[in-house]
């Protein structure tokens, strides 16, 4: 009997630690060096530099969050990067296919998308990316990672249907 009680306590402690780690991961965190380098490359771009880099801002403007408060920003898409990655179900960490733009056209984050080709959950920058339901613009289920620039060099990840 004591063994079952001890096992139950241990299981509760492990579950509690996992929930605490999950809660901590839902806020801004320090990014891995590879993402920090990308941030330095894209964060200060002007709208003209965004276009010169091959990214075309979506005419539809800022994309609202269908689940409630907040929004994803205006998407600026590099068709060459998207075509090289999405249909193959891959995400190249060095070439984001989408820049996320704020109200003034400033880059506020980066986004990767990949078609579901049966690869299962994907990994990028230490994030596990779950399958996303289709949405306007990408009607089929797919994988998507958003990395929003936060103060103090931190990043806010969106890697599942609730956070993306």
Short mmCIF file of N, CA and C in Angstrom, two decimals:
data_model
loop_
_atom_site.label_atom_id
_atom_site.label_comp_id
_atom_site.label_asym_id
_atom_site.label_seq_id
_atom_site.Cartn_x
_atom_site.Cartn_y
_atom_site.Cartn_z
N UNK A 1 0.83 -1.20 0.00
CA UNK A 1 0.00 0.00 0.00
C UNK A 1 0.87 1.25 0.00
N UNK A 2 1.90 1.24 0.83
CA UNK A 2 2.81 2.39 0.90
C UNK A 2 3.46 2.65 -0.45
N UNK A 3 3.76 1.58 -1.18
CA UNK A 3 4.36 1.72 -2.51
C UNK A 3 3.41 2.45 -3.45
N UNK A 4 2.12 2.14 -3.40
CA UNK A 4 1.14 2.81 -4.26
C UNK A 4 1.01 4.28 -3.90
N UNK A 5 1.03 4.60 -2.61
CA UNK A 5 0.95 6.00 -2.18
C UNK A 5 2.17 6.77 -2.66
N UNK A 6 3.35 6.16 -2.49
CA UNK A 6 4.60 6.81 -2.93
C UNK A 6 4.58 7.03 -4.44
N UNK A 7 4.11 6.04 -5.18
CA UNK A 7 4.03 6.17 -6.64
C UNK A 7 3.05 7.28 -7.02
N UNK A 8 1.95 7.37 -6.31
CA UNK A 8 0.96 8.43 -6.58
C UNK A 8 1.52 9.82 -6.31
N UNK A 9 2.26 9.96 -5.20
CA UNK A 9 2.89 11.24 -4.87
C UNK A 9 3.91 11.61 -5.93
N UNK A 10 4.73 10.65 -6.33
CA UNK A 10 5.74 10.89 -7.36
C UNK A 10 5.08 11.30 -8.68
N UNK A 11 4.03 10.62 -9.04
CA UNK A 11 3.30 10.95 -10.28
C UNK A 11 2.73 12.36 -10.20
N UNK A 12 2.18 12.74 -9.06
CA UNK A 12 1.63 14.10 -8.90
C UNK A 12 2.74 15.14 -9.00
N UNK A 13 3.90 14.86 -8.41
CA UNK A 13 5.03 15.80 -8.49
C UNK A 13 5.52 15.96 -9.91
N UNK A 14 5.63 14.87 -10.64
CA UNK A 14 6.08 14.93 -12.03
C UNK A 14 5.07 15.70 -12.87
N UNK A 15 3.79 15.43 -12.70
CA UNK A 15 2.76 16.15 -13.45
C UNK A 15 2.78 17.63 -13.11
N UNK A 16 2.96 17.97 -11.85
CA UNK A 16 3.02 19.37 -11.45
C UNK A 16 4.22 20.08 -12.04
N UNK A 17 5.35 19.41 -12.07
CA UNK A 17 6.56 20.00 -12.66
C UNK A 17 6.37 20.20 -14.16
N UNK A 18 5.74 19.24 -14.81
CA UNK A 18 5.49 19.37 -16.25
C UNK A 18 4.55 20.54 -16.53
N UNK A 19 3.52 20.71 -15.69
CA UNK A 19 2.59 21.82 -15.89
C UNK A 19 3.29 23.15 -15.64
N UNK A 20 4.17 23.22 -14.64
CA UNK A 20 4.90 24.45 -14.37
C UNK A 20 5.84 24.78 -15.53
N UNK A 21 6.51 23.77 -16.07
CA UNK A 21 7.41 24.00 -17.20
C UNK A 21 6.61 24.46 -18.42
N UNK A 22 5.44 23.87 -18.63
CA UNK A 22 4.60 24.26 -19.76
C UNK A 22 4.12 25.70 -19.58
N UNK A 23 3.73 26.09 -18.38
CA UNK A 23 3.29 27.46 -18.13
C UNK A 23 4.43 28.44 -18.36
N UNK A 24 5.63 28.10 -17.90
CA UNK A 24 6.77 28.99 -18.08
C UNK A 24 7.10 29.13 -19.56
N UNK A 25 6.92 28.06 -20.33
CA UNK A 25 7.25 28.09 -21.75
C UNK A 25 6.24 28.90 -22.54
N UNK A 26 5.09 29.20 -21.99
CA UNK A 26 4.07 29.92 -22.74
C UNK A 26 4.32 31.43 -22.78
N UNK A 27 5.28 31.93 -22.02
CA UNK A 27 5.61 33.35 -22.03
C UNK A 27 6.91 33.58 -22.79
N UNK A 28 7.36 34.85 -22.84
CA UNK A 28 8.61 35.15 -23.52
C UNK A 28 9.79 34.43 -22.88
N UNK A 29 10.70 33.97 -23.73
CA UNK A 29 11.89 33.24 -23.28
C UNK A 29 13.11 33.74 -24.04
N UNK A 30 14.28 33.39 -23.55
CA UNK A 30 15.51 33.69 -24.29
C UNK A 30 15.59 32.73 -25.47
N UNK A 31 15.82 33.26 -26.67
CA UNK A 31 15.86 32.39 -27.84
C UNK A 31 17.22 31.71 -28.00
N UNK A 32 17.26 30.63 -28.78
CA UNK A 32 18.56 30.03 -29.09
C UNK A 32 19.35 31.01 -29.98
N UNK A 33 20.67 30.88 -30.01
CA UNK A 33 21.51 31.81 -30.78
C UNK A 33 21.10 31.93 -32.26
N UNK A 34 20.67 30.83 -32.86
CA UNK A 34 20.29 30.87 -34.28
C UNK A 34 19.11 31.81 -34.51
N UNK A 35 18.14 31.79 -33.61
CA UNK A 35 17.00 32.70 -33.76
C UNK A 35 17.41 34.13 -33.44
N UNK A 36 18.26 34.31 -32.45
CA UNK A 36 18.73 35.66 -32.11
C UNK A 36 19.46 36.29 -33.30
N UNK A 37 20.20 35.49 -34.06
CA UNK A 37 20.88 36.00 -35.26
C UNK A 37 19.87 36.42 -36.32
N UNK A 38 18.83 35.63 -36.51
CA UNK A 38 17.79 36.00 -37.47
C UNK A 38 17.10 37.29 -37.05
N UNK A 39 16.88 37.43 -35.75
CA UNK A 39 16.25 38.65 -35.26
C UNK A 39 17.11 39.86 -35.63
N UNK A 40 18.41 39.77 -35.42
CA UNK A 40 19.30 40.87 -35.78
C UNK A 40 19.23 41.17 -37.27
N UNK A 41 19.06 40.15 -38.07
CA UNK A 41 19.01 40.31 -39.52
C UNK A 41 17.73 41.00 -39.99
N UNK A 42 16.61 40.71 -39.34
CA UNK A 42 15.31 41.18 -39.84
C UNK A 42 14.66 42.31 -39.03
N UNK A 43 14.95 42.41 -37.75
CA UNK A 43 14.17 43.30 -36.89
C UNK A 43 14.17 44.76 -37.32
N UNK A 44 15.26 45.30 -37.77
CA UNK A 44 15.30 46.73 -38.09
C UNK A 44 14.94 47.10 -39.51
N UNK A 45 14.48 46.14 -40.30
CA UNK A 45 14.19 46.42 -41.71
C UNK A 45 13.05 47.43 -41.88
N UNK A 46 13.23 48.33 -42.82
CA UNK A 46 12.15 49.25 -43.19
C UNK A 46 11.22 48.52 -44.14
N UNK A 47 10.02 49.05 -44.37
CA UNK A 47 9.12 48.42 -45.35
C UNK A 47 9.77 48.28 -46.73
N UNK A 48 10.59 49.24 -47.12
CA UNK A 48 11.26 49.15 -48.42
C UNK A 48 12.29 48.03 -48.43
N UNK A 49 13.00 47.84 -47.33
CA UNK A 49 13.99 46.77 -47.22
C UNK A 49 13.32 45.39 -47.19
N UNK A 50 12.14 45.32 -46.58
CA UNK A 50 11.38 44.06 -46.56
C UNK A 50 11.09 43.63 -47.99
N UNK A 51 10.60 44.57 -48.81
CA UNK A 51 10.28 44.27 -50.21
C UNK A 51 11.56 43.95 -50.98
N UNK A 52 12.63 44.71 -50.75
CA UNK A 52 13.90 44.46 -51.44
C UNK A 52 14.46 43.08 -51.11
N UNK A 53 14.15 42.55 -49.93
CA UNK A 53 14.60 41.21 -49.52
C UNK A 53 13.73 40.11 -50.12
N UNK A 54 12.74 40.48 -50.91
CA UNK A 54 11.91 39.47 -51.58
C UNK A 54 10.61 39.14 -50.87
N UNK A 55 10.24 39.90 -49.85
CA UNK A 55 9.01 39.65 -49.10
C UNK A 55 7.93 40.63 -49.57
N UNK A 56 6.76 40.10 -49.88
CA UNK A 56 5.65 40.91 -50.35
C UNK A 56 4.57 40.95 -49.25
N UNK A 57 4.30 42.14 -48.69
CA UNK A 57 3.26 42.24 -47.66
C UNK A 57 1.89 41.88 -48.22
N UNK A 58 1.14 41.13 -47.43
CA UNK A 58 -0.21 40.71 -47.81
C UNK A 58 -1.12 41.93 -47.86
N UNK A 59 -1.87 42.04 -48.92
CA UNK A 59 -2.79 43.17 -49.10
C UNK A 59 -3.91 43.18 -48.06
N UNK A 60 -4.18 42.03 -47.45
CA UNK A 60 -5.28 41.93 -46.50
C UNK A 60 -5.01 42.58 -45.15
N UNK A 61 -3.77 43.01 -44.90
CA UNK A 61 -3.45 43.65 -43.63
C UNK A 61 -3.25 42.65 -42.52
N UNK A 62 -3.40 43.14 -41.30
CA UNK A 62 -3.16 42.35 -40.10
C UNK A 62 -4.15 41.19 -40.01
N UNK A 63 -3.65 40.01 -39.68
CA UNK A 63 -4.50 38.82 -39.56
C UNK A 63 -4.93 38.68 -38.11
N UNK A 64 -6.25 38.75 -37.84
CA UNK A 64 -6.73 38.63 -36.47
C UNK A 64 -6.62 37.19 -35.96
N UNK A 65 -6.64 37.07 -34.65
CA UNK A 65 -6.64 35.76 -34.02
C UNK A 65 -8.07 35.24 -34.02
N UNK A 66 -8.34 34.12 -34.74
CA UNK A 66 -9.71 33.61 -34.78
C UNK A 66 -10.21 33.08 -33.44
N UNK A 67 -9.28 32.85 -32.50
CA UNK A 67 -9.64 32.29 -31.19
C UNK A 67 -9.92 33.36 -30.14
N UNK A 68 -9.76 34.66 -30.49
CA UNK A 68 -10.01 35.68 -29.48
C UNK A 68 -9.10 36.88 -29.63
N UNK A 69 -8.63 37.39 -28.49
CA UNK A 69 -7.83 38.62 -28.46
C UNK A 69 -6.49 38.43 -29.16
N UNK A 70 -5.98 39.54 -29.68
CA UNK A 70 -4.66 39.53 -30.29
C UNK A 70 -4.72 39.31 -31.79
N UNK A 71 -3.56 39.37 -32.41
CA UNK A 71 -3.47 39.20 -33.85
C UNK A 71 -2.08 38.71 -34.20
N UNK A 72 -1.92 38.22 -35.45
CA UNK A 72 -0.64 37.69 -35.89
C UNK A 72 0.21 38.73 -36.61
N UNK A 73 -0.33 39.87 -36.95
CA UNK A 73 0.40 40.86 -37.74
C UNK A 73 0.13 40.66 -39.21
N UNK A 74 0.63 41.60 -40.01
CA UNK A 74 0.54 41.47 -41.46
C UNK A 74 1.63 40.52 -41.91
N UNK A 75 1.29 39.61 -42.80
CA UNK A 75 2.26 38.65 -43.29
C UNK A 75 2.93 39.20 -44.56
N UNK A 76 4.25 39.17 -44.59
CA UNK A 76 5.01 39.49 -45.79
C UNK A 76 5.67 38.17 -46.22
N UNK A 77 5.30 37.69 -47.40
CA UNK A 77 5.69 36.34 -47.83
C UNK A 77 6.78 36.40 -48.89
N UNK A 78 7.79 35.56 -48.69
CA UNK A 78 8.82 35.36 -49.69
C UNK A 78 8.43 34.09 -50.44
N UNK A 79 7.88 34.26 -51.63
CA UNK A 79 7.37 33.13 -52.40
C UNK A 79 8.42 32.08 -52.71
N UNK A 80 9.65 32.51 -52.94
CA UNK A 80 10.73 31.56 -53.24
C UNK A 80 11.01 30.67 -52.03
N UNK A 81 11.10 31.26 -50.85
CA UNK A 81 11.35 30.47 -49.63
C UNK A 81 10.15 29.56 -49.31
N UNK A 82 8.95 30.11 -49.46
CA UNK A 82 7.76 29.32 -49.15
C UNK A 82 7.63 28.12 -50.09
N UNK A 83 7.86 28.36 -51.39
CA UNK A 83 7.76 27.28 -52.38
C UNK A 83 8.83 26.22 -52.16
N UNK A 84 10.00 26.61 -51.68
CA UNK A 84 11.08 25.65 -51.45
C UNK A 84 10.83 24.80 -50.21
N UNK A 85 10.02 25.29 -49.27
CA UNK A 85 9.84 24.58 -48.00
C UNK A 85 8.46 23.95 -47.84
N UNK A 86 7.40 24.73 -47.99
CA UNK A 86 6.05 24.28 -47.64
C UNK A 86 5.66 22.97 -48.31
N UNK A 87 5.72 22.85 -49.66
CA UNK A 87 5.23 21.62 -50.29
C UNK A 87 5.99 20.37 -49.89
N UNK A 88 7.25 20.54 -49.49
CA UNK A 88 8.08 19.40 -49.09
C UNK A 88 7.91 19.03 -47.62
N UNK A 89 7.15 19.83 -46.88
CA UNK A 89 6.96 19.56 -45.45
C UNK A 89 8.21 19.86 -44.64
N UNK A 90 8.99 20.87 -45.09
CA UNK A 90 10.23 21.21 -44.39
C UNK A 90 10.19 22.66 -43.92
N UNK A 91 11.04 22.96 -42.95
CA UNK A 91 11.24 24.32 -42.46
C UNK A 91 12.74 24.56 -42.39
N UNK A 92 13.22 25.52 -43.16
CA UNK A 92 14.64 25.87 -43.15
C UNK A 92 14.85 26.96 -42.12
N UNK A 93 15.56 26.67 -41.03
CA UNK A 93 15.71 27.67 -39.96
C UNK A 93 16.47 28.92 -40.40
N UNK A 94 17.20 28.86 -41.50
CA UNK A 94 17.98 30.03 -41.93
C UNK A 94 17.20 30.96 -42.85
N UNK A 95 16.06 30.51 -43.37
CA UNK A 95 15.31 31.33 -44.32
C UNK A 95 13.81 31.32 -44.00
N UNK A 96 13.37 32.22 -43.14
CA UNK A 96 11.93 32.26 -42.85
C UNK A 96 11.14 32.66 -44.09
N UNK A 97 10.11 31.92 -44.43
CA UNK A 97 9.31 32.27 -45.60
C UNK A 97 8.35 33.43 -45.35
N UNK A 98 8.11 33.75 -44.08
CA UNK A 98 7.15 34.82 -43.75
C UNK A 98 7.75 35.73 -42.69
N UNK A 99 7.63 37.04 -42.94
CA UNK A 99 7.94 38.04 -41.92
C UNK A 99 6.61 38.54 -41.37
N UNK A 100 6.54 38.74 -40.08
CA UNK A 100 5.33 39.26 -39.44
C UNK A 100 5.57 40.75 -39.19
N UNK A 101 4.67 41.58 -39.71
CA UNK A 101 4.84 43.03 -39.65
C UNK A 101 3.83 43.67 -38.72
N UNK A 102 4.29 44.70 -38.00
CA UNK A 102 3.43 45.47 -37.12
C UNK A 102 2.69 46.55 -37.90
N UNK A 103 1.97 47.38 -37.18
CA UNK A 103 1.12 48.41 -37.79
C UNK A 103 1.89 49.40 -38.67
N UNK A 104 3.13 49.67 -38.34
CA UNK A 104 3.93 50.63 -39.10
C UNK A 104 4.81 49.95 -40.15
N UNK A 105 4.61 48.67 -40.37
CA UNK A 105 5.40 47.93 -41.35
C UNK A 105 6.70 47.39 -40.80
N UNK A 106 6.93 47.56 -39.48
CA UNK A 106 8.15 47.04 -38.87
C UNK A 106 8.04 45.53 -38.66
N UNK A 107 9.17 44.84 -38.75
CA UNK A 107 9.19 43.39 -38.56
C UNK A 107 9.07 43.10 -37.07
N UNK A 108 8.01 42.38 -36.68
CA UNK A 108 7.77 42.06 -35.27
C UNK A 108 7.98 40.57 -34.98
N UNK A 109 8.24 39.78 -36.03
CA UNK A 109 8.46 38.36 -35.82
C UNK A 109 8.68 37.63 -37.13
N UNK A 110 8.90 36.33 -37.01
CA UNK A 110 9.19 35.47 -38.14
C UNK A 110 8.25 34.26 -38.10
N UNK A 111 7.99 33.68 -39.27
CA UNK A 111 7.08 32.53 -39.33
C UNK A 111 7.57 31.50 -40.34
N UNK A 112 7.40 30.24 -39.98
CA UNK A 112 7.68 29.12 -40.88
C UNK A 112 6.41 28.30 -40.99
N UNK A 113 6.16 27.75 -42.19
CA UNK A 113 5.02 26.86 -42.42
C UNK A 113 5.48 25.68 -43.25
N UNK A 114 4.89 24.51 -42.99
CA UNK A 114 5.22 23.30 -43.74
C UNK A 114 3.97 22.46 -43.92
N UNK A 115 3.80 21.95 -45.10
CA UNK A 115 2.68 21.07 -45.42
C UNK A 115 2.79 19.78 -44.61
N UNK A 116 1.65 19.22 -44.26
CA UNK A 116 1.62 17.92 -43.60
C UNK A 116 1.83 16.85 -44.66
N UNK A 117 3.01 16.26 -44.67
CA UNK A 117 3.31 15.16 -45.60
C UNK A 117 3.53 13.86 -44.82
N UNK A 118 2.93 13.81 -43.62
CA UNK A 118 3.04 12.62 -42.79
C UNK A 118 4.25 12.60 -41.88
N UNK A 119 4.92 13.75 -41.72
CA UNK A 119 6.15 13.78 -40.93
C UNK A 119 5.91 13.80 -39.42
N UNK A 120 4.70 14.06 -38.97
CA UNK A 120 4.44 14.13 -37.54
C UNK A 120 4.96 15.42 -36.96
N UNK A 121 4.86 15.61 -35.63
CA UNK A 121 5.32 16.86 -35.02
C UNK A 121 6.75 17.20 -35.44
N UNK A 122 6.97 18.48 -35.71
CA UNK A 122 8.27 18.94 -36.19
C UNK A 122 9.01 19.66 -35.07
N UNK A 123 10.31 19.84 -35.23
CA UNK A 123 11.15 20.55 -34.27
C UNK A 123 11.86 21.69 -34.99
N UNK A 124 11.87 22.87 -34.37
CA UNK A 124 12.62 24.00 -34.89
C UNK A 124 12.94 24.92 -33.72
N UNK A 125 14.18 25.32 -33.57
CA UNK A 125 14.64 26.19 -32.49
C UNK A 125 14.27 25.64 -31.11
N UNK A 126 14.26 24.30 -30.99
CA UNK A 126 13.94 23.68 -29.71
C UNK A 126 12.45 23.63 -29.42
N UNK A 127 11.63 24.03 -30.38
CA UNK A 127 10.17 24.03 -30.20
C UNK A 127 9.57 22.83 -30.91
N UNK A 128 8.63 22.15 -30.26
CA UNK A 128 7.88 21.08 -30.90
C UNK A 128 6.65 21.71 -31.54
N UNK A 129 6.50 21.48 -32.82
CA UNK A 129 5.43 22.12 -33.59
C UNK A 129 4.37 21.07 -33.90
N UNK A 130 3.16 21.31 -33.42
CA UNK A 130 2.04 20.40 -33.63
C UNK A 130 1.30 20.76 -34.92
N UNK A 131 0.55 19.83 -35.43
CA UNK A 131 -0.27 20.07 -36.63
C UNK A 131 -1.29 21.17 -36.33
N UNK A 132 -1.48 22.04 -37.29
CA UNK A 132 -2.43 23.15 -37.18
C UNK A 132 -3.64 22.86 -38.07
N UNK A 133 -4.80 23.26 -37.68
CA UNK A 133 -5.94 23.14 -38.61
C UNK A 133 -5.78 24.15 -39.73
N UNK A 134 -6.44 23.90 -40.84
CA UNK A 134 -6.42 24.85 -41.94
C UNK A 134 -7.03 26.18 -41.51
N UNK A 135 -6.65 27.24 -42.22
CA UNK A 135 -7.18 28.58 -41.95
C UNK A 135 -7.14 29.36 -43.26
N UNK A 136 -7.77 30.52 -43.33
CA UNK A 136 -7.72 31.30 -44.56
C UNK A 136 -6.28 31.52 -45.01
N UNK A 137 -6.01 31.22 -46.26
CA UNK A 137 -4.66 31.34 -46.80
C UNK A 137 -3.97 29.99 -46.92
N UNK A 138 -4.19 29.12 -45.93
CA UNK A 138 -3.67 27.75 -45.96
C UNK A 138 -4.79 26.86 -45.45
N UNK A 139 -5.59 26.38 -46.36
CA UNK A 139 -6.82 25.66 -46.01
C UNK A 139 -6.58 24.26 -45.45
N UNK A 140 -5.46 23.65 -45.79
CA UNK A 140 -5.19 22.27 -45.35
C UNK A 140 -4.44 22.25 -44.02
N UNK A 141 -4.56 21.18 -43.25
CA UNK A 141 -3.77 21.08 -42.02
C UNK A 141 -2.28 21.19 -42.36
N UNK A 142 -1.52 21.85 -41.48
CA UNK A 142 -0.11 22.10 -41.73
C UNK A 142 0.61 22.40 -40.41
N UNK A 143 1.91 22.56 -40.50
CA UNK A 143 2.72 22.90 -39.34
C UNK A 143 3.14 24.36 -39.46
N UNK A 144 3.18 25.06 -38.33
CA UNK A 144 3.45 26.49 -38.36
C UNK A 144 4.13 26.89 -37.06
N UNK A 145 5.19 27.70 -37.18
CA UNK A 145 5.87 28.24 -36.01
C UNK A 145 5.99 29.75 -36.18
N UNK A 146 5.50 30.48 -35.17
CA UNK A 146 5.67 31.93 -35.09
C UNK A 146 6.69 32.22 -34.00
N UNK A 147 7.57 33.17 -34.26
CA UNK A 147 8.50 33.66 -33.25
C UNK A 147 8.38 35.18 -33.20
N UNK A 148 7.72 35.70 -32.16
CA UNK A 148 7.51 37.14 -32.02
C UNK A 148 8.62 37.77 -31.19
N UNK A 149 9.17 38.87 -31.68
CA UNK A 149 10.22 39.59 -30.96
C UNK A 149 9.63 40.26 -29.73
N UNK A 150 10.25 40.01 -28.59
CA UNK A 150 9.83 40.59 -27.32
C UNK A 150 10.95 41.47 -26.78
N UNK A 151 10.65 42.33 -25.80
CA UNK A 151 11.70 43.16 -25.21
C UNK A 151 12.84 42.32 -24.62
N UNK A 152 13.97 42.97 -24.46
CA UNK A 152 15.16 42.35 -23.85
C UNK A 152 15.68 41.15 -24.64
N UNK A 153 15.45 41.14 -25.95
CA UNK A 153 15.97 40.07 -26.80
C UNK A 153 15.22 38.76 -26.70
N UNK A 154 14.11 38.74 -25.97
CA UNK A 154 13.36 37.49 -25.81
C UNK A 154 12.43 37.24 -27.00
N UNK A 155 11.89 36.04 -27.05
CA UNK A 155 10.97 35.64 -28.11
C UNK A 155 9.74 35.00 -27.48
N UNK A 156 8.59 35.22 -28.12
CA UNK A 156 7.35 34.56 -27.74
C UNK A 156 7.01 33.60 -28.86
N UNK A 157 7.00 32.30 -28.53
CA UNK A 157 6.76 31.27 -29.55
C UNK A 157 5.28 30.99 -29.70
N UNK A 158 4.86 30.72 -30.90
CA UNK A 158 3.53 30.19 -31.21
C UNK A 158 3.76 28.93 -32.03
N UNK A 159 3.47 27.76 -31.45
CA UNK A 159 3.80 26.52 -32.14
C UNK A 159 2.70 25.48 -32.13
N UNK A 160 1.52 25.85 -31.69
CA UNK A 160 0.38 24.93 -31.72
C UNK A 160 -0.88 25.75 -31.99
N UNK A 161 -2.01 25.09 -32.22
CA UNK A 161 -3.22 25.85 -32.60
C UNK A 161 -3.64 26.91 -31.59
N UNK A 162 -3.32 26.76 -30.32
CA UNK A 162 -3.73 27.75 -29.33
C UNK A 162 -2.79 28.95 -29.28
N UNK A 163 -1.50 28.78 -29.57
CA UNK A 163 -0.55 29.88 -29.43
C UNK A 163 -0.14 30.52 -30.74
N UNK A 164 -0.31 29.83 -31.86
CA UNK A 164 0.11 30.40 -33.14
C UNK A 164 -0.84 31.51 -33.55
#
